[in-house]
Structures are given as C-alpha cells and as structure tokens.
Tab-separated table of C-alpha atoms and ligand atoms in Angstrom:
chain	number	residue	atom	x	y	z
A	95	UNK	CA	-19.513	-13.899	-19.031
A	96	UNK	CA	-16.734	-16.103	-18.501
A	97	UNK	CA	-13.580	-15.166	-18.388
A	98	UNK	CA	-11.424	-16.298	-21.844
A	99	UNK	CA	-7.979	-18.403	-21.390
A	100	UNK	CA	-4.685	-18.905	-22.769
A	101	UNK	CA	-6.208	-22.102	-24.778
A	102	UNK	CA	-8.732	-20.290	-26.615
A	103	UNK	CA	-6.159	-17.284	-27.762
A	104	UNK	CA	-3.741	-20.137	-28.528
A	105	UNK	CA	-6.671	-21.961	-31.093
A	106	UNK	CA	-7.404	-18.272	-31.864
A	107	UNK	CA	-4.105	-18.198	-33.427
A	108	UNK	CA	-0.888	-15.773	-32.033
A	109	UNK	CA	1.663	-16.789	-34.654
A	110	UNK	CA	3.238	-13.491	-35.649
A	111	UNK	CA	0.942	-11.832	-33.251
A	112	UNK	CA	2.244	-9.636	-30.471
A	113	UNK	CA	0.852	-10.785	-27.407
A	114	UNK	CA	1.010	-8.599	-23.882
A	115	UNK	CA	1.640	-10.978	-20.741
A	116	UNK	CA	1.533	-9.361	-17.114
A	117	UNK	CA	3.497	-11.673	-14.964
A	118	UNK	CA	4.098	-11.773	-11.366
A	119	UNK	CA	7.932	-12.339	-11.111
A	120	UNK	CA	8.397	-9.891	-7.651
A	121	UNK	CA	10.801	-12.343	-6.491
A	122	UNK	CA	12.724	-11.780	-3.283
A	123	UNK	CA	16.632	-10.742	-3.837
A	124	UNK	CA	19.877	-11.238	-1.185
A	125	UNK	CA	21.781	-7.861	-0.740
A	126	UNK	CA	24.109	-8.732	-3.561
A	127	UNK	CA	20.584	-8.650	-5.617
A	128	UNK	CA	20.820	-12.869	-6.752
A	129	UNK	CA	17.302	-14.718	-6.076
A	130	UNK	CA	16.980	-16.277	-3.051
A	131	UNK	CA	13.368	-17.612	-4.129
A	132	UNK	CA	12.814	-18.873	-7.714
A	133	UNK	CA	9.169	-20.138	-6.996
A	134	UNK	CA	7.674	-16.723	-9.209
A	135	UNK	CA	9.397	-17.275	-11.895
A	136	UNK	CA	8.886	-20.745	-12.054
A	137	UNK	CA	5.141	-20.246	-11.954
A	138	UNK	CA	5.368	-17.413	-14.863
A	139	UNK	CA	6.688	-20.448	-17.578
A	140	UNK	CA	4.100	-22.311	-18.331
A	141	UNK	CA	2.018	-19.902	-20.156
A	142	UNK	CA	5.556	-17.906	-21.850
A	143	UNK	CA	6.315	-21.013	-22.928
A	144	UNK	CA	3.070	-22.132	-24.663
A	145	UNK	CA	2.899	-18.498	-26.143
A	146	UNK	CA	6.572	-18.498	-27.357
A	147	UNK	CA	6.206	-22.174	-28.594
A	148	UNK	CA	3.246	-21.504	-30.988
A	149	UNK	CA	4.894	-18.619	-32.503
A	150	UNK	CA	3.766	-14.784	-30.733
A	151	UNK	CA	5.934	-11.906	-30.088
A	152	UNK	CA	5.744	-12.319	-26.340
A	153	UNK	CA	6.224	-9.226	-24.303
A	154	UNK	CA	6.227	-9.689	-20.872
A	155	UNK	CA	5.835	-6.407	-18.030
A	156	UNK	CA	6.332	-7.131	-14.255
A	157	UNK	CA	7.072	-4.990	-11.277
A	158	UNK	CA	10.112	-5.787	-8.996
A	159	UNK	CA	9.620	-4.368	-5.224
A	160	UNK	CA	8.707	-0.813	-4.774
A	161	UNK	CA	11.164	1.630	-5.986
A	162	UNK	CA	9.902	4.796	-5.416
A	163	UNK	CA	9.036	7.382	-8.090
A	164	UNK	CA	11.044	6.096	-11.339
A	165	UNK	CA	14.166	3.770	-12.479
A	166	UNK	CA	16.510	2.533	-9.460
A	167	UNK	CA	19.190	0.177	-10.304
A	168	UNK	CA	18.546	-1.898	-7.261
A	169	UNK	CA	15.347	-2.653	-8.382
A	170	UNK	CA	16.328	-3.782	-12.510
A	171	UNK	CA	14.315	-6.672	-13.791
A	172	UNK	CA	17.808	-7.586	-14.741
A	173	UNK	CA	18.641	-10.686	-12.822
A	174	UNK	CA	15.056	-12.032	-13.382
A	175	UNK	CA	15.846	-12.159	-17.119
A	176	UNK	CA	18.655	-13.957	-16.998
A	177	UNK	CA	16.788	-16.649	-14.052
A	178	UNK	CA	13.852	-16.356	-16.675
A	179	UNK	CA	15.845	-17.218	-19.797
A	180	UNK	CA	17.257	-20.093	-17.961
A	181	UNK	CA	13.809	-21.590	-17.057
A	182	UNK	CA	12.205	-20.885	-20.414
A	183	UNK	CA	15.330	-22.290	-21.833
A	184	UNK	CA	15.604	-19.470	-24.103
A	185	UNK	CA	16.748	-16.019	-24.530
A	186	UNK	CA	15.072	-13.261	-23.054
A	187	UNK	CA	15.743	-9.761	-23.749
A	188	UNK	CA	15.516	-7.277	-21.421
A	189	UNK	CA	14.525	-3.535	-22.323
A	190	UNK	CA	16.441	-0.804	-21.054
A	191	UNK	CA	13.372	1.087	-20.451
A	192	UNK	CA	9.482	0.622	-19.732
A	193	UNK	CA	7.792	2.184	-22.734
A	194	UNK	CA	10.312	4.099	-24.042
A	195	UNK	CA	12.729	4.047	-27.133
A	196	UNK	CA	14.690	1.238	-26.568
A	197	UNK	CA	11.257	-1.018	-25.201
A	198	UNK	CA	9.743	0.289	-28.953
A	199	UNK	CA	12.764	-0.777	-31.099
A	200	UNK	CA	13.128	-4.288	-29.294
A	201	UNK	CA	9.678	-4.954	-29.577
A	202	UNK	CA	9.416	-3.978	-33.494
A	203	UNK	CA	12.425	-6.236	-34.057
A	204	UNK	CA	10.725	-9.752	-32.443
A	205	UNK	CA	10.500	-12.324	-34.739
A	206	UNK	CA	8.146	-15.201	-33.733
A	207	UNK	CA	8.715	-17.123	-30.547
A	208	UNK	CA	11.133	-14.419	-28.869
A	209	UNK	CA	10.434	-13.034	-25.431
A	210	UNK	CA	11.052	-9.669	-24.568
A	211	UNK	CA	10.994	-8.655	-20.888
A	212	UNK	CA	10.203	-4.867	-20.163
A	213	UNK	CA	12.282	-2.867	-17.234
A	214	UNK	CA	10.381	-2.941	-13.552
A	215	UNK	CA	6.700	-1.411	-14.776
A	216	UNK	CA	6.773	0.064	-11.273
A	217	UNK	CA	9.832	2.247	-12.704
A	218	UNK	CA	6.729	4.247	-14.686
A	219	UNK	CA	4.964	5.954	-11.854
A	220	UNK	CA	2.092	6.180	-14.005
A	221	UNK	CA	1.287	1.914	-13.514
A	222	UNK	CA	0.259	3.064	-9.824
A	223	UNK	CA	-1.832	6.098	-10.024
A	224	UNK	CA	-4.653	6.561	-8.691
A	225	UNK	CA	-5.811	8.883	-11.601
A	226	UNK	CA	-7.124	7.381	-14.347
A	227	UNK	CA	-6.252	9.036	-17.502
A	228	UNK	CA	-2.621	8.850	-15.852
A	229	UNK	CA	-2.805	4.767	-16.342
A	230	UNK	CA	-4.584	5.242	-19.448
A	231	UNK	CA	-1.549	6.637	-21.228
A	232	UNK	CA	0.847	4.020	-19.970
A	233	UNK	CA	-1.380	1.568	-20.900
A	234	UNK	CA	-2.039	2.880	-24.730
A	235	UNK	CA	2.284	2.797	-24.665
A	236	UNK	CA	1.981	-0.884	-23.879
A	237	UNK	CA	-0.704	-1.624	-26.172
A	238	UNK	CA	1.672	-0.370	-29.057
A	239	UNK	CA	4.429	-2.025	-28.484
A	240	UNK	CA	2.129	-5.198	-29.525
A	241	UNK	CA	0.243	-4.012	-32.341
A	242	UNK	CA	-3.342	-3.574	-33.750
A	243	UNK	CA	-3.946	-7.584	-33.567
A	244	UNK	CA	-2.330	-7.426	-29.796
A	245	UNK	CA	-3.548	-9.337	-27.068
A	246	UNK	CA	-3.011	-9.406	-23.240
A	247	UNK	CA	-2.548	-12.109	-21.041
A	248	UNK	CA	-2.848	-11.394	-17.388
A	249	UNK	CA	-1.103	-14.307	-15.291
A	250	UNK	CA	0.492	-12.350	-12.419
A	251	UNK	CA	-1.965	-13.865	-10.043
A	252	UNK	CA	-0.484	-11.466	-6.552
A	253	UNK	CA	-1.614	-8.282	-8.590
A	254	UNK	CA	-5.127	-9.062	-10.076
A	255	UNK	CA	-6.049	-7.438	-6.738
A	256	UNK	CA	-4.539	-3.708	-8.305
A	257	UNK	CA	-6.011	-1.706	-10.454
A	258	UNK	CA	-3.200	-0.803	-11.906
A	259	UNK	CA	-1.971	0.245	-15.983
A	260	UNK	CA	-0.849	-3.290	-16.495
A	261	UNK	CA	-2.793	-5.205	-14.748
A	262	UNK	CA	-6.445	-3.489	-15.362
A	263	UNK	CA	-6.271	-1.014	-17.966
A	264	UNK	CA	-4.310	-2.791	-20.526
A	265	UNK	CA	-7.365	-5.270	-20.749
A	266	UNK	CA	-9.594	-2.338	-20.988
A	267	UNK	CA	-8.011	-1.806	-24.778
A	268	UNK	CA	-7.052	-5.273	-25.542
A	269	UNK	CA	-8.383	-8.960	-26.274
A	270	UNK	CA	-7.846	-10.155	-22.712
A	271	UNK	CA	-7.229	-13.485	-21.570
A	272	UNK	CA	-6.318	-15.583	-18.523
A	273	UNK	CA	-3.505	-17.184	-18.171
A	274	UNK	CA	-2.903	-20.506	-16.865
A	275	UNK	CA	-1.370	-19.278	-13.819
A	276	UNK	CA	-4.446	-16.682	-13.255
A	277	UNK	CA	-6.842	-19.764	-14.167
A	278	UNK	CA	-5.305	-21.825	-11.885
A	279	UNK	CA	-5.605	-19.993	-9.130
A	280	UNK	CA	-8.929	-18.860	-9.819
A	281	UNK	CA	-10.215	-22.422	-10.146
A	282	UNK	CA	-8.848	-23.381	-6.654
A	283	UNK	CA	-10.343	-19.952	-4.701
A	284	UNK	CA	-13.789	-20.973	-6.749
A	285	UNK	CA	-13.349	-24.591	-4.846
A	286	UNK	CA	-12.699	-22.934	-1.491
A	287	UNK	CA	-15.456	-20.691	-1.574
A	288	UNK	CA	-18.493	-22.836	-3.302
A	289	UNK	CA	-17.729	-26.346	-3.021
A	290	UNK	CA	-16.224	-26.459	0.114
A	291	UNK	CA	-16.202	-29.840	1.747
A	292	UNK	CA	-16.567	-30.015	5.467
A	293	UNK	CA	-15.155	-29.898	7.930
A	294	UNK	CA	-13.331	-26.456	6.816
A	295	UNK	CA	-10.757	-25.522	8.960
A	296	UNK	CA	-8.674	-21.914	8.229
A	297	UNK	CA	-5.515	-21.090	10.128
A	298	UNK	CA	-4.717	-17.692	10.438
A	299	UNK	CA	-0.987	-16.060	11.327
A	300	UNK	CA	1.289	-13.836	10.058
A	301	UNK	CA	2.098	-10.365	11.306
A	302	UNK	CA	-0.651	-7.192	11.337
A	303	UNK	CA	-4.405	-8.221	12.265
A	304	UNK	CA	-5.958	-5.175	10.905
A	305	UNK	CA	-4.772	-6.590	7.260
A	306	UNK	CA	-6.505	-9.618	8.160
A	307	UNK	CA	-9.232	-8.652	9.611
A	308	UNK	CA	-11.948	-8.597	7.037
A	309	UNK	CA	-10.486	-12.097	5.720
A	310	UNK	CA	-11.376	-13.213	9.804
A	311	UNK	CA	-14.765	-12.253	10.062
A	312	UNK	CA	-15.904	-13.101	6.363
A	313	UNK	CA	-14.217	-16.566	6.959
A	314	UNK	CA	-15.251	-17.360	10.207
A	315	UNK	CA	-19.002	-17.149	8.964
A	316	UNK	CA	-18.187	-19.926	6.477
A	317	UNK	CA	-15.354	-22.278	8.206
A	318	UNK	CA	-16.444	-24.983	11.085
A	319	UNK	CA	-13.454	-24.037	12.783
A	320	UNK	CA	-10.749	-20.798	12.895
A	321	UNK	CA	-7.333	-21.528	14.524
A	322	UNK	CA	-5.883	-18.339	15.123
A	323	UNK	CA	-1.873	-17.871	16.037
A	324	UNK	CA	0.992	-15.241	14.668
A	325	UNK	CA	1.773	-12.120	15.710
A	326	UNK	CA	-2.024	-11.352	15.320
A	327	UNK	CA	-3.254	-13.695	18.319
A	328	UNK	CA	-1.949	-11.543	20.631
A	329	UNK	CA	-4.463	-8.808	19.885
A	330	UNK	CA	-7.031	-11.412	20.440
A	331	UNK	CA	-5.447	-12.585	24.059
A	332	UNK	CA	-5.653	-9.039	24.701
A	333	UNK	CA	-9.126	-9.309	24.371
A	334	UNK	CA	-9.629	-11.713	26.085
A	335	UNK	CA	-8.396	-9.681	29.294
A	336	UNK	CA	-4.897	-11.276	29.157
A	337	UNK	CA	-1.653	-9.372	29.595
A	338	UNK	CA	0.815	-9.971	26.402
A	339	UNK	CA	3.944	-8.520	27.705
A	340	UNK	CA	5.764	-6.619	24.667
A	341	UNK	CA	4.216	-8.925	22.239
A	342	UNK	CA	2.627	-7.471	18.970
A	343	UNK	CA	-0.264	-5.689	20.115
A	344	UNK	CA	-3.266	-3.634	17.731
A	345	UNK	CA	-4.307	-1.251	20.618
A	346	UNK	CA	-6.942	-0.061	18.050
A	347	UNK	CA	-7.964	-3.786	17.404
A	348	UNK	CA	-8.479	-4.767	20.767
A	349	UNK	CA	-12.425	-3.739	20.895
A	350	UNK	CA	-12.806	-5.450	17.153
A	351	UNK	CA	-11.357	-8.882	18.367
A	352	UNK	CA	-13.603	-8.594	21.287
A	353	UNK	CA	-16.433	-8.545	19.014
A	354	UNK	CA	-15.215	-11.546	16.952
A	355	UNK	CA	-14.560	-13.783	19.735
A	356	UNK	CA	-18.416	-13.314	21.147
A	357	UNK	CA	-19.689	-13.693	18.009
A	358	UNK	CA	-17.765	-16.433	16.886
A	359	UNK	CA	-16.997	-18.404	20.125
A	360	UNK	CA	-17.566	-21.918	18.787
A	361	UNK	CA	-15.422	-21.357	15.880
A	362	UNK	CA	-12.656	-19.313	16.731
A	363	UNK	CA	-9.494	-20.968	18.542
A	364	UNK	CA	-6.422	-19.259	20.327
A	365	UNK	CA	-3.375	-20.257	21.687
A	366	UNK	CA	-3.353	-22.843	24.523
A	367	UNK	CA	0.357	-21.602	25.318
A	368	UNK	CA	3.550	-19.323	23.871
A	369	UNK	CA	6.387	-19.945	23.372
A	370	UNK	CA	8.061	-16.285	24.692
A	371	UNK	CA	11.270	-14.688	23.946
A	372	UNK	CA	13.184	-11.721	25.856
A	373	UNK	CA	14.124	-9.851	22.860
A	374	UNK	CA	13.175	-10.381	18.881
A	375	UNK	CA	16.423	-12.265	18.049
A	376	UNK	CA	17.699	-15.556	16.475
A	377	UNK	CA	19.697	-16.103	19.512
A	378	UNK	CA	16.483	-14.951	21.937
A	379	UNK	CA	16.286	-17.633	24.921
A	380	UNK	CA	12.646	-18.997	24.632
A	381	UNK	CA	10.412	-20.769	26.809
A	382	UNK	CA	6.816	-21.637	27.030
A	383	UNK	CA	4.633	-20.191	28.836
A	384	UNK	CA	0.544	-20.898	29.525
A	385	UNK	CA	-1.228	-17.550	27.081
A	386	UNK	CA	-2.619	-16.086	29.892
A	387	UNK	CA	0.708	-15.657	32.224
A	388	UNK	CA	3.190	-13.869	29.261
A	389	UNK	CA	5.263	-11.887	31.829
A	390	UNK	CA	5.717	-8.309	31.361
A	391	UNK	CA	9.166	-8.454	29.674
A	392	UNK	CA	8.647	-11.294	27.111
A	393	UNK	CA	7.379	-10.969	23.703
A	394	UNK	CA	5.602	-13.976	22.320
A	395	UNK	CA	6.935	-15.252	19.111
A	396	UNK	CA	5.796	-18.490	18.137
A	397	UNK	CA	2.392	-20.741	19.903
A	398	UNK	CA	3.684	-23.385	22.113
A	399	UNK	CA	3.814	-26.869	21.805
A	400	UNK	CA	0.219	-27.327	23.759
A	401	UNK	CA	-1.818	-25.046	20.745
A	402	UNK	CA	0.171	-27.423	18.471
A	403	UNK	CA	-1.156	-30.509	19.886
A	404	UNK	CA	-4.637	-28.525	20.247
A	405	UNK	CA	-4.189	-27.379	16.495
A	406	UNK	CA	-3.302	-30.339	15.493
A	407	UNK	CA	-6.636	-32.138	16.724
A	408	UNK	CA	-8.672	-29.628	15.584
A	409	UNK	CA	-7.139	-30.117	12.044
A	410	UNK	CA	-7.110	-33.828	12.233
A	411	UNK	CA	-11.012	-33.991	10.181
A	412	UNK	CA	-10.339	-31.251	8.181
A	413	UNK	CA	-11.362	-32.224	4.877
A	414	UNK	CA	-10.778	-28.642	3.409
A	415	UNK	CA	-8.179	-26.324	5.272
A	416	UNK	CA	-6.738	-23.120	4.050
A	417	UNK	CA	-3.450	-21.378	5.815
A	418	UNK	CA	-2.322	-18.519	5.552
A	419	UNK	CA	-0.029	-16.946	7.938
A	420	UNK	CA	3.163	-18.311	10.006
A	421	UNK	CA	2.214	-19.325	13.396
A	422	UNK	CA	5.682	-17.543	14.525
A	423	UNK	CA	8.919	-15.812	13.662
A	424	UNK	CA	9.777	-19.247	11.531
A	425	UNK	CA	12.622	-17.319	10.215
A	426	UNK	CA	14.196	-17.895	13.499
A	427	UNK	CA	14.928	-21.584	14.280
A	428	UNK	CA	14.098	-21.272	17.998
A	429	UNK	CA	10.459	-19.926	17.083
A	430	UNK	CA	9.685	-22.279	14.133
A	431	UNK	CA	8.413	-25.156	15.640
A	432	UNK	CA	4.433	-23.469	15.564
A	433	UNK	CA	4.561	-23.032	11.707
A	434	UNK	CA	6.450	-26.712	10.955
A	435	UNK	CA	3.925	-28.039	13.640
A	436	UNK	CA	0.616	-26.782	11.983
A	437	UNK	CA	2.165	-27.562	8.719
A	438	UNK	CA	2.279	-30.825	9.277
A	439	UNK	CA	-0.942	-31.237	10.919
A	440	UNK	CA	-2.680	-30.065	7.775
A	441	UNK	CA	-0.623	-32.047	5.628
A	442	UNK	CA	-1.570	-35.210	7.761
A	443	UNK	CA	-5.609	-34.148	7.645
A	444	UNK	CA	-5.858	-33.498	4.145
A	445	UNK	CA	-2.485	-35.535	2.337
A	446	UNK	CA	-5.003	-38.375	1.864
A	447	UNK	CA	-8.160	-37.291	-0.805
A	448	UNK	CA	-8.429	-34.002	1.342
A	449	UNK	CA	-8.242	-30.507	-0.161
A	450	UNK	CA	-5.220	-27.662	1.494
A	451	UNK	CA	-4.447	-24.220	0.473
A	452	UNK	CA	-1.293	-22.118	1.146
A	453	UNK	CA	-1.705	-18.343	0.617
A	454	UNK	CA	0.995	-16.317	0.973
A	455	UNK	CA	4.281	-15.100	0.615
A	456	UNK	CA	5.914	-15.862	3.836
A	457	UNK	CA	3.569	-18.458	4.350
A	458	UNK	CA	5.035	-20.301	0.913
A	459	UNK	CA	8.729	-19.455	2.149
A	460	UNK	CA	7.869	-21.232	5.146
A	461	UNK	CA	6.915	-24.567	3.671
A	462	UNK	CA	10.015	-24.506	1.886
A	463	UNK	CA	12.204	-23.320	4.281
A	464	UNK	CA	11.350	-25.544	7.075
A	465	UNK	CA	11.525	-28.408	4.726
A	466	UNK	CA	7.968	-29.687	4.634
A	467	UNK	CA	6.877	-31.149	1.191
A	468	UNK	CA	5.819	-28.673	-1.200
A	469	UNK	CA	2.998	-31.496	-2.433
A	470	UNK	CA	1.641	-32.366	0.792
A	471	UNK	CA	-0.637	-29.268	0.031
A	472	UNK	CA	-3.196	-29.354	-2.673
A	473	UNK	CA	-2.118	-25.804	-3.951
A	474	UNK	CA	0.398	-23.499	-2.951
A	475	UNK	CA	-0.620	-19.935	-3.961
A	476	UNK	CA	1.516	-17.386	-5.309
A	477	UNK	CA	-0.899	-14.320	-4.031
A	478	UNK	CA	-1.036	-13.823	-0.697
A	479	UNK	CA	-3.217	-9.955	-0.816
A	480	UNK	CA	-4.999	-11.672	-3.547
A	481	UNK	CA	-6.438	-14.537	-2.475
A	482	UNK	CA	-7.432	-13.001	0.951
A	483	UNK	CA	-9.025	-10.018	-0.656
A	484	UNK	CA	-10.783	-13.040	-3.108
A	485	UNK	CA	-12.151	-15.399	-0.118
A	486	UNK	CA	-13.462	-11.849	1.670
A	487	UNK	CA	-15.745	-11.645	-1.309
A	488	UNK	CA	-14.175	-8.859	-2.412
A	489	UNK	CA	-13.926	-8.032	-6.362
A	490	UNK	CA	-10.652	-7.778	-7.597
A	491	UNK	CA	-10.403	-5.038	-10.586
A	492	UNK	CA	-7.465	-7.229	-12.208
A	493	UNK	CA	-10.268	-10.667	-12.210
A	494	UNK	CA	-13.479	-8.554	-13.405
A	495	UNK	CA	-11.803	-6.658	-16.287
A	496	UNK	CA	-10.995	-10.309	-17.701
A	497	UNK	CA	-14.755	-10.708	-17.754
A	498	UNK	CA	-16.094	-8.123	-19.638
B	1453	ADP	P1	1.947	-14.059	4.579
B	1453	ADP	O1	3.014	-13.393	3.735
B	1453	ADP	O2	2.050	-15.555	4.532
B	1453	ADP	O3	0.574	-13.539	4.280
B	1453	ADP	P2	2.369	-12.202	6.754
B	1453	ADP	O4	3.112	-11.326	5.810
B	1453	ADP	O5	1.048	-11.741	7.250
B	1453	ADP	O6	2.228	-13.669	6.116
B	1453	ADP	O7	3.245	-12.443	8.063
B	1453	ADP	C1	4.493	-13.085	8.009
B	1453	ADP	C2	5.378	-12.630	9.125
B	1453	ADP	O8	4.758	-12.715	10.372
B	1453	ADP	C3	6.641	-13.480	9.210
B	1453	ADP	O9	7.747	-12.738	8.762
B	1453	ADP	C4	6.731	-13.826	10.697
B	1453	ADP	O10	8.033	-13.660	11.213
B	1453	ADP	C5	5.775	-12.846	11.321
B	1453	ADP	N1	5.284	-13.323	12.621
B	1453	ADP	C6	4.671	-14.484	12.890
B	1453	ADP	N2	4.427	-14.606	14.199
B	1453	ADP	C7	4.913	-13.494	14.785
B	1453	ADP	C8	4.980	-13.046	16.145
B	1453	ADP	N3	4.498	-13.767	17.145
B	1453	ADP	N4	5.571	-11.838	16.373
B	1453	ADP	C9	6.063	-11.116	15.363
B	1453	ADP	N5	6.024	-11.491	14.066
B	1453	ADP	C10	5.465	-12.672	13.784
B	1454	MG	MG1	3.925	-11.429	3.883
C-alpha cells in the first residue's frame, strides 16, 4: 500500500483536529547552547506550517542529542522553540515536560493553528527501549494529548531508521501520514535506487568503515564506479599491503576490505596520494605524500591533490552521483581541500540536467561550511543513518509502519 501524505490528511480535513508531528530538529548547539546550524529546523516548516495554516492543534515531539536516562537542562528543546517560532513566524510553546502534566494542560488549551513543542522526547527513556510494551505506554501518552480524531505525521526524516515510541509506535495507534519532508526524501532515495541513470558514481568518506560497510558492498554492486577517501580509506590501503602510519585504521576491517577490493576491482577507487599531518590539529603541518609511502609518524587526514584530479575525472560523466562522507578533517582548513575538491567535481558533472545526492550530517556541514553552493546538488539530505541504511536495502521500521 502506499504510504498516505500530508496532502491527503490536509483534504481529509485537521481543522480543530489535534494532529501528532515527529520532527527531526537535533540541531547542533555552541557551548553557550545557541544553534550553530539552522538547516533542521528549516526543513521541519514546511509541513508545521501547512498544518498550523489550515487550522490543527499541532503538537510537535523531537529529540535533542542524547541525554542520558531523563531531563538534562543542557539538552532543553528550549532554544529550538524560540529558532522554531521565528521560522514559522509564530509562537511556539514549549512544554515543560514530555507527557506529563504541564504537556496535558498545554495541549487541552490549543486553539486552532497553535503549535505546541514537547520537551526533548529522548528525556522519556521509554522513546528508546528496546522493550516493547515500554514504548507502547509512551506512545498511548502521546496519542492523548491529540485526541480520539488524532493523527500523526512523521517528517523527521534522520529517525525513520528507529523504532522508536515516536517515531514507530505512535503510527501503530494513529492515522499516519508522511510528511513532506519524509516524502521528499523518500522520493529522491526511490530515484537513486530504481531509476538510476548511468554512469552512477558514489563517493564514500567520513570517519568509521565498519558503519559503512554494508552501504559499500550493497552499493558497489549497483554503482559504475566507487571513489573511496575519509578516514575509512585507510583501512582499505591497509589492505592493500600499504603501511598507514597512525592514520585511522579498522584492524578488524582489514580482511573485509580485502574482500571488497577483489571483488570489486573495476569499481572501487582509492587514494592516488595523502595529504599527511604529524598530529590531529588545526595548526598540524601537512604535506602530500604518494598512499603507499605514509611514513610511520604521520596520520593521513585529507586525499591529496592527485586523488582530486583522479576523482575529479572519474566524476566528470557522472550522470547520477551520491556523497556521503568528507574526504578529510574539513573542519580543519589545512585538510579541507579533498572535501571542497570532490564537491566541486560533482557539482561540475551533474550541475547541468544531472542528478547529486548529499547524505549526511557532516557531509551537509561541509557544503556549507566550505562555501560551495547549497543548489549545485540536486538534494541535500537531512538523514545521514537513514538514507545509508535505505540505499543498503534495508527496511526502516519508521518508513514501513507508514505503509500499513
Ligand atoms: P557524515 O556525517 O557525513 O555521514 P561521518 O560522520 O561518517 O560523515 O564522518 C565525518 C567525520 O569524518 C568528519 O568529522 C571528518 O573530520 C572525519 N574524517 C574525514 N576524514 C578523516 C581522516 N582522514 N581522519 C580522521 N577523521 C576524518
Ligand atoms: Mg556524522
């Protein structure tokens, strides 16, 4: 069955209805707890807005960071409110509590169109158990604070991958619907994995391989070509017999990447050359080195300027690419020049007609912190777990609930 949206609860009707929405506002905070990266909360409007505009009793329940085992200032949806009331330009409340009294009384005194925003979900330990009948119950406290004629919207695209109280078994008891976030991002991870058209590159970076792992081999069965840099190449140059110094290393991966690279010689790709530091530091000295002559004392932290180039015309036919992963530490200027390089290489093969996919938290931050233009990519994703755990084939609990 296919999974209902936003539009058909809208021509359903929600005007005095109280309508559930999970949103996905985990938005990164400075130590003084203000915002450093809007983009979540940006993404969340669209479908509060068309809720609050035609009339529901919108409340909205998202988790902020992991706070371990109930309420923790540090983590208060607080500041969100305020940054969401300012996008939605109107005022949100914000509950002092998940489910409890003061969550209740707010949400009996909506009147139609007004937003209330529930304190971090993840302060109810309940949301994340693994025990059933222990979500259950958190979920039945959610479903009254909407009503008999409730619904649920589920639009926080990076947890549709949980099976969690608010994500999965809230739409167990109520209408459920996607919203336009969660259809959005659905429709371009459909695209990706049926339509595809070819050439497909991937690029894959970012810290841990074992995380990516699965994504590797399941992708590298589909995509022409699999340009592989990060922290995680230097499992693979391990591999390959080469020394990496004090560079990341999966000891545990080593025979794994082995594997992959036999299997998958004509579509895997590795770094040409490193660029190599002498400690992990902003003010590190770098210098590039060929991959298989990292000296003993270096750590590589970026791909050097010769996998760019090689990268770069590998990507240049692309006419489908999906990214995910820096190339290098980007959050250190002397080892960003991988991740703007790559960047820009996909945004040259596919900017004209062609079809590019971001996935991924730091992956996102990087396009915007290195400067690169946020629409040179066809879609930016906000789920980084998610859509990985998607293109592996996998089912996500918070995707098939919407279904049935
Ligand atoms: P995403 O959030 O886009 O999925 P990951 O979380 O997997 O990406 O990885 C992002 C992190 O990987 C960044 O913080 C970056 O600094 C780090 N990283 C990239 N290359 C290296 C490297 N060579 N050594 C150590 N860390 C790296
Ligand atoms: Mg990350």
């Amino acid at each position: 069955m296919a999974i209902k949206t936003l539009e058909d609860l809208l021509q359903e009707g929600v005007s005095g209805r109280g309508v559930l929405v999970r949103s996905d506002l985990n938005v990164p905070l400075d130590e003084q707890g203000a915002i450093t990266d809007p983009g979540r909360i940006i993404a969340s409007v669209p479908t509060l807005k068309a809720l609050s505009d035609a009339g529901a009793k919108v409340v909205v329940t998202a988790h902020l960071g992991r706070p371990k085992g109930g309420p923790d200032p540090k983590f208060s949806l607080a500041p969100v409110a305020a940054a969401l009331g300012e996008q939605l330009g109107r005022h949100v409340q914000l509950a002092g509590d998940v489910v409890g009294t003061d969550a209740l009384a707010r949400a009996e005194g909506l009147t139609d169109g007004d937003v209330l925003l529930l304190e971090n979900i993840r302060f109810d330990t309940r949301e994340t158990s693994k025990d059933d009948a222990e979500r259950g119950k958190l979920a039945k406290a959610l479903v009254e604070l909407v009503g008999d004629d409730g619904a649920f919207v589920s639009d926080g695209f990076g947890v549709v991958h949980r099976k969690q109280a608010s994500v999965y078994d809230v739409a167990t008891l109520l209408p459920h619907y996607a919203g336009t976030l969660v259809a959005a991002e659905v429709k371009v991870l459909e695209q990706l994995t049926s339509s595809t058209d070819r050439p497909y590159a991937v690029v894959l970076g970012g810290s841990k391989v074992s995380d990516k792992l699965a994504v590797i081999e399941s992708l590298a069965q589909r995509a022409d070509s699999l340009l592989i840099g990060g922290g995680m190449c230097f499992t693979f140059l391990a591999a390959q017999g080469f020394s990496v110094g004090s560079s990341l290393l999966e000891e545990s991966m080593v025979d794994t990447c082995r594997t992959l690279l036999d299997t998958y010689a004509d579509v895997l790709h590795l770094p040409v050359d490193v660029v190599v530091a002498d400690k992990f530091a902003a003010d590190a000295t770098a210098e590039v080195v060929a991959a298989d002559r990292i000296p003993d004392d270096r750590m590589g932290l970026d791909i050097g300027p010769g996998t760019v180039q090689r990268f770069t015309t590998l990507l240049s036919n692309a006419r489908t690419v999906f990214w995910n992963g820096p190339m290098g530490v980007f959050e250190f200027a002397s080892f960003a020049a991988g991740t703007k390089g790559v960047a820009e290489a996909i945004i040259a093969a596919t900017g004209k007609g062609g079809f590019s996919v971001v996935g991924g938290g730091d992956s996102a931050a990087a396009v915007r912190q290195l400067g690169l233009p946020d629409d040179g990519f066809s879609h930016i994703s906000t789920g980084g777990g998610a859509s990985l755990e998607y293109l592996e084939g996998k089912k996500l609990p918070g995707l098939e609930v919407l279904e049935s």
